[in-house]
Coordinates of C-alpha atoms in Angstrom, one line a residue:
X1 CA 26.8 -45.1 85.6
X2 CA 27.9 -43.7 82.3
X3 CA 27.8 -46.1 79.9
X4 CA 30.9 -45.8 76.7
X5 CA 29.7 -45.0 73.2
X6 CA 30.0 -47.3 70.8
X7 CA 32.6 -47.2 68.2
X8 CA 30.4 -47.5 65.8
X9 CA 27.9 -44.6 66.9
X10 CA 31.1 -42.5 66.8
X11 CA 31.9 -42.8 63.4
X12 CA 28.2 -42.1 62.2
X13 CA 28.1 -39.0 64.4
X14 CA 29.8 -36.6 62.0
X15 CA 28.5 -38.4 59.3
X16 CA 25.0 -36.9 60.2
X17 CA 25.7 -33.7 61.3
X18 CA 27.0 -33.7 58.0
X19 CA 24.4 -34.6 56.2
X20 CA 21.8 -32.3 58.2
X21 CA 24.5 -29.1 56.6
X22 CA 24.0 -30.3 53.4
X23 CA 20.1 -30.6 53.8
X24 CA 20.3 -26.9 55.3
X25 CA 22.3 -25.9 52.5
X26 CA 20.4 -27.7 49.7
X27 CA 17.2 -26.3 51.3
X28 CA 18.5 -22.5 51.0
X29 CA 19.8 -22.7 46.9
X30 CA 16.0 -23.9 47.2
X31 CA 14.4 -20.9 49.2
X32 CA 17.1 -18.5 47.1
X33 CA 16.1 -20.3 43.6
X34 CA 12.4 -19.4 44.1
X35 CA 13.3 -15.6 45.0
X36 CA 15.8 -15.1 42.4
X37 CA 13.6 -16.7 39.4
X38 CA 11.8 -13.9 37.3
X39 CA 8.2 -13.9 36.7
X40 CA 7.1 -14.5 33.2
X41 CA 6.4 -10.7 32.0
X42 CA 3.3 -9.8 30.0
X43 CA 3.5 -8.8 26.0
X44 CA 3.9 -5.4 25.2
X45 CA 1.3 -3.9 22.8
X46 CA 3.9 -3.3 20.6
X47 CA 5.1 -7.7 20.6
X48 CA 1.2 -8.0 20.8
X49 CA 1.0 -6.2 16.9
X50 CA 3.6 -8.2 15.7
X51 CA 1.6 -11.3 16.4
X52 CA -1.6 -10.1 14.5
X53 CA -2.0 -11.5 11.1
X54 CA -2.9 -8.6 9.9
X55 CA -2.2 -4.7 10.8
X56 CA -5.1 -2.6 12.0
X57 CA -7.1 -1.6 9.0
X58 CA -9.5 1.7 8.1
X59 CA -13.6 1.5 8.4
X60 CA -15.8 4.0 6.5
X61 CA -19.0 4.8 8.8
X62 CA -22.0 6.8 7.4
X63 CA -24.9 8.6 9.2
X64 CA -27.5 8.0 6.7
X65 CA -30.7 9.9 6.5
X66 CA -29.6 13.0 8.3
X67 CA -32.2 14.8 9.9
X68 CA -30.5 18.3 9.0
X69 CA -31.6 21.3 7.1
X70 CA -31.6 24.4 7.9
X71 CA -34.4 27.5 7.2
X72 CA -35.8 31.0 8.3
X73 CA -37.9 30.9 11.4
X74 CA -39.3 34.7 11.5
X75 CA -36.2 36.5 12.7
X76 CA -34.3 33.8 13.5
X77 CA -32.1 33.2 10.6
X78 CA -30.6 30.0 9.4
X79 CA -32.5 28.0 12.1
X80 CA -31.4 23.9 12.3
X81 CA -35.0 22.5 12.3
X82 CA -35.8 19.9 15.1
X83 CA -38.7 17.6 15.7
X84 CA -39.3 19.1 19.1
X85 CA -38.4 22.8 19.1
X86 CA -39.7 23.9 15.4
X87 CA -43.0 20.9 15.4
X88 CA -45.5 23.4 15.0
X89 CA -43.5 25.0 11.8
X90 CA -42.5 22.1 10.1
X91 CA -46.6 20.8 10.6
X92 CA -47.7 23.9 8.6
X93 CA -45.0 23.3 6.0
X94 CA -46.2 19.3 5.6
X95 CA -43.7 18.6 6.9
X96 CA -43.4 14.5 8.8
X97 CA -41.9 16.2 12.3
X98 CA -40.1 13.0 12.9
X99 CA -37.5 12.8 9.9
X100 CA -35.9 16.0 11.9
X101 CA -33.4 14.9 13.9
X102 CA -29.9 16.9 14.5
X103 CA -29.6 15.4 18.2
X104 CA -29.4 12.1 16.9
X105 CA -26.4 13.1 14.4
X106 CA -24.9 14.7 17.3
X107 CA -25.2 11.8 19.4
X108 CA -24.0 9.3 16.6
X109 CA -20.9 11.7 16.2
X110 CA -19.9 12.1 19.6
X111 CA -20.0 8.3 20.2
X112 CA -18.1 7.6 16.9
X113 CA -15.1 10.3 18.0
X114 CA -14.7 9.4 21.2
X115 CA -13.9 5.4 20.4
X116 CA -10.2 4.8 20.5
X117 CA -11.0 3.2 17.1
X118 CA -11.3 6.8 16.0
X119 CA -8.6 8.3 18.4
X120 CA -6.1 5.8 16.2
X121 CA -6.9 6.9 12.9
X122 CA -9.2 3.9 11.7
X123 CA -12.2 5.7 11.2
X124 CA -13.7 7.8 8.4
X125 CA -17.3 9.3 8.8
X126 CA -19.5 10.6 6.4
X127 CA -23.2 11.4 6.8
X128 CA -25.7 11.2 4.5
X129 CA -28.6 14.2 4.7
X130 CA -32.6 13.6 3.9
X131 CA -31.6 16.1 1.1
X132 CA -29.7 13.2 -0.1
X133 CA -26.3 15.5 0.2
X134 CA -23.0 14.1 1.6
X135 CA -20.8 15.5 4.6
X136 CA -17.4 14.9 4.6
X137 CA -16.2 14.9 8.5
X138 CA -12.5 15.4 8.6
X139 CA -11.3 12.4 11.6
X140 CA -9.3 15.5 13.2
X141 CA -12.7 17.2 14.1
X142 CA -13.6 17.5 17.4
X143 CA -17.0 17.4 17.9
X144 CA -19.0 20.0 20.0
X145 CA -20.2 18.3 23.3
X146 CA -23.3 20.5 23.9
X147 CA -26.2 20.2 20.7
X148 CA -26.7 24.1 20.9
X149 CA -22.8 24.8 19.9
X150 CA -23.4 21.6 17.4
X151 CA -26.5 23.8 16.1
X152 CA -24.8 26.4 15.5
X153 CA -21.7 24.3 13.4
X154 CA -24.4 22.8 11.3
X155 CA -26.1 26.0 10.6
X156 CA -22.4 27.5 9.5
X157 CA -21.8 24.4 7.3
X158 CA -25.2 24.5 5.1
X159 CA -24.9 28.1 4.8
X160 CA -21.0 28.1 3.7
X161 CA -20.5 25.1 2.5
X162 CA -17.8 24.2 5.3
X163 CA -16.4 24.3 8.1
X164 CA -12.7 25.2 8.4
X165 CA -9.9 24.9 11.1
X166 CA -9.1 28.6 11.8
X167 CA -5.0 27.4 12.6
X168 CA -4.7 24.8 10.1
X169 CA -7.4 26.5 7.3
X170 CA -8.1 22.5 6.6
X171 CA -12.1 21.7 6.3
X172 CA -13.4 19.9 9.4
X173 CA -17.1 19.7 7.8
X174 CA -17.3 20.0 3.9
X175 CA -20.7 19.3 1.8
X176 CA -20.6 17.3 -1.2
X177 CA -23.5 18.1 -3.0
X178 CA -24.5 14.9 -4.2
X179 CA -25.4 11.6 -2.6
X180 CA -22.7 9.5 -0.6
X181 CA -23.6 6.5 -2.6
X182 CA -21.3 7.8 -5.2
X183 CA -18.5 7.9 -3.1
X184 CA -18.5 4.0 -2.1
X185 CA -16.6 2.0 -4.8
X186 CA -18.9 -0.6 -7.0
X187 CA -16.8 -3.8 -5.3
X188 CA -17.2 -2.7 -1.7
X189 CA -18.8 -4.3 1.6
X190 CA -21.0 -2.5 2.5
X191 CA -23.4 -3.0 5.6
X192 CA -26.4 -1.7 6.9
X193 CA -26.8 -2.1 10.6
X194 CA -30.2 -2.3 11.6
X195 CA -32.3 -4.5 14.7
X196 CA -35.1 -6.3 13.1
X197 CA -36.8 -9.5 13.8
X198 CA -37.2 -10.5 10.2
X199 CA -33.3 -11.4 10.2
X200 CA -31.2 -13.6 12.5
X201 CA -28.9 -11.5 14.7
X202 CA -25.1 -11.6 13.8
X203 CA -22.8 -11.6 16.3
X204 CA -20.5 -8.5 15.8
X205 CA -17.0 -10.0 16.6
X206 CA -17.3 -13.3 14.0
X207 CA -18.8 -10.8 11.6
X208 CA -15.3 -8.6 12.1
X209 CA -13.7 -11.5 11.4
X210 CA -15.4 -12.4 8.6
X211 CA -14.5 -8.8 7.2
X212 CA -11.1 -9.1 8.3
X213 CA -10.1 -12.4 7.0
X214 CA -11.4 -11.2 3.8
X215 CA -9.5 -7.7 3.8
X216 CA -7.5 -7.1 0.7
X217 CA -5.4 -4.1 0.0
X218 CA -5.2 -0.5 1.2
X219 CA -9.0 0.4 1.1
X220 CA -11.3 0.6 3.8
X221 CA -11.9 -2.8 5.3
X222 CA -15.8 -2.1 5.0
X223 CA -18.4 0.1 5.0
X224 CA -21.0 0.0 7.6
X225 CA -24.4 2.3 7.5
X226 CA -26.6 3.5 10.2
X227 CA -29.9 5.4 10.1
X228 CA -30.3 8.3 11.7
X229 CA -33.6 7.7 13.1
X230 CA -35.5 6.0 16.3
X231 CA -34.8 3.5 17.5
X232 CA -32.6 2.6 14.2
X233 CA -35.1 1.8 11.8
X234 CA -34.2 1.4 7.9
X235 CA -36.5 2.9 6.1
X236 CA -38.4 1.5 3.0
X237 CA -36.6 0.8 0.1
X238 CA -38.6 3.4 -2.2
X239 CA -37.1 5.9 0.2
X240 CA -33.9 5.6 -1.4
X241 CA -31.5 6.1 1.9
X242 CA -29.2 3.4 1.7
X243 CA -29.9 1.6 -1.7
X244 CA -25.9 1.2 -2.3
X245 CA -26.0 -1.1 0.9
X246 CA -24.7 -4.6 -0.1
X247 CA -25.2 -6.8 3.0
X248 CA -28.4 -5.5 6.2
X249 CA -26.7 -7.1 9.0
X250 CA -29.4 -7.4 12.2
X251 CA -26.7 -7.0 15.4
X252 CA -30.0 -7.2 17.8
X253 CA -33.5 -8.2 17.1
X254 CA -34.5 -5.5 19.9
X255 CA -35.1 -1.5 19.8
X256 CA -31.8 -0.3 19.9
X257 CA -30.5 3.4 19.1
X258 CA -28.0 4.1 16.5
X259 CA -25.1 5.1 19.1
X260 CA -26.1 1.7 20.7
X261 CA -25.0 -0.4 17.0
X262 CA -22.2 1.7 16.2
X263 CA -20.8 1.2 20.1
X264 CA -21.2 -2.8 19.1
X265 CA -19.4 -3.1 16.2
X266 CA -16.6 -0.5 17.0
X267 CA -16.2 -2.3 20.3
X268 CA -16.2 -5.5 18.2
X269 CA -13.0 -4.1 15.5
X270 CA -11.5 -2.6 18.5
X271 CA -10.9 -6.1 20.1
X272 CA -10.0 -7.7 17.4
X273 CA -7.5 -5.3 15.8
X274 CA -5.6 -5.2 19.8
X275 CA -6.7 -0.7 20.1

């Protein structure tokens, strides 16, 4: 009952085994190919830098309007005066309670100092007091965390005149005697950050931009101004903190703290710059 194969059907036989091999073949360069090709790896920070137009540059940020002074309480000597702990005192001296304000300093420094933006060198504070005295901060200072050990560092400063590294004998704190404003150069950008509904908002990162692009040389790339007071608030100009400031740039048109506008705009150069 077997029927013969036709000659024909024989010679197309090996023809297709054949051709299945090579199909099995072709189909495992494929299946290799896909395992041996490498994955496109991600750019170093360092190839990221080389990218950048420009190389990180330096900021100068100022605490203006310090709440900080420093007095005789009774025995207590060389007392930093608060709003809330020494109200009662600084009512019977006519004095406004609310100008006193150490913990926001505090607060202002510890957020400024613990930005990578500081970490990496960019940074250079100075603050500003009501006394209208400037504070150079060294950026190799490391800032007390709790306020009563930050008390006690301000009370050393006023009284001394600094504050020195005990290793290195280089001045962490160091008071100026005479008003920051004579420290910024005549031809420098210099901003005051405030929240305010008298001026449209500004978004930080164009605004770092904008100071970027227009970066020249080796000086600070701007300087940027923030009151040491509730909720932020620049003062009247016949105060006198903060007449040397060129451009009042609104980040937020709602009550904000100054930690809050120095986090913006540090988070802001911080993006840009790749740190």
């Amino acid at each position: 009952n077997c029927l013969p194969t036709h000659p024909a059907r024989l010679a197309t036989m090996p023809a297709a085994k054949k051709s299945v091999t090579k199909k099995k073949t072709a189909s495992a360069k494929n299946e290799s190919g896909k395992v041996k090709t490498e994955k496109r790896k991600a750019p170093t920070p360092t190839e990221e830098k080389v990218k950048r137009k420009k190389e990180p540059g330096n900021i100068v940020v100022i605490l203006e309007s310090a709440g900080i002074a420093i007095t005789d309480i009774g025995k207590r000597k060389n007392q930093v005066l608060s709003h809330d702990k020494d109200g009662n005192f600084l009512d019977a001296k006519g004095q406004p309670t609310w100008l006193f304000r150490p913990d926001i300093v505090h607060q202002a420094l510890l957020a400024i100092y613990d930005m990578p933006l500081c970490k990496e060198g960019h940074v250079q504070v100075y603050i500003n007091t009501i006394k209208q005295k400037a504070i150079e901060v060294s950026p190799t200072t490391r800032i007390p965390r709790t306020f009563k050990r930050f008390a006690g560092l301000i009370s050393q400063l006023i009284d001394q005149g600094k504050v020195v590294n005990p290793e290195t004998d280089q001045p962490l704190f160091k008071v100026l005697n005479y008003p920051v404003r004579q420290l910024v150069p005549e031809d420098a950008r210099v901003f005051g950050l405030c929240n305010t509904e008298s001026l449209k908002p500004k978004n930080p990162y164009e605004l770092v931009e904008e100071i970027d692009d227009a970066r020249k040389g080796k000086g600070p790339a701007a300087y940027f101004v923030v009151q040491c007071r509730d909720n932020a608030v620049w003062p009247d100009d016949e105060e006198g903190f903060g007449d040397y400031v060129t451009n009042r740039v609104c980040i937020t048109q709602y009550e904000t703290s100054p930690i809050s506008l120095i986090h913006k705009i540090s988070n802001a150069f911080e993006r840009h710059w790749g740190i």
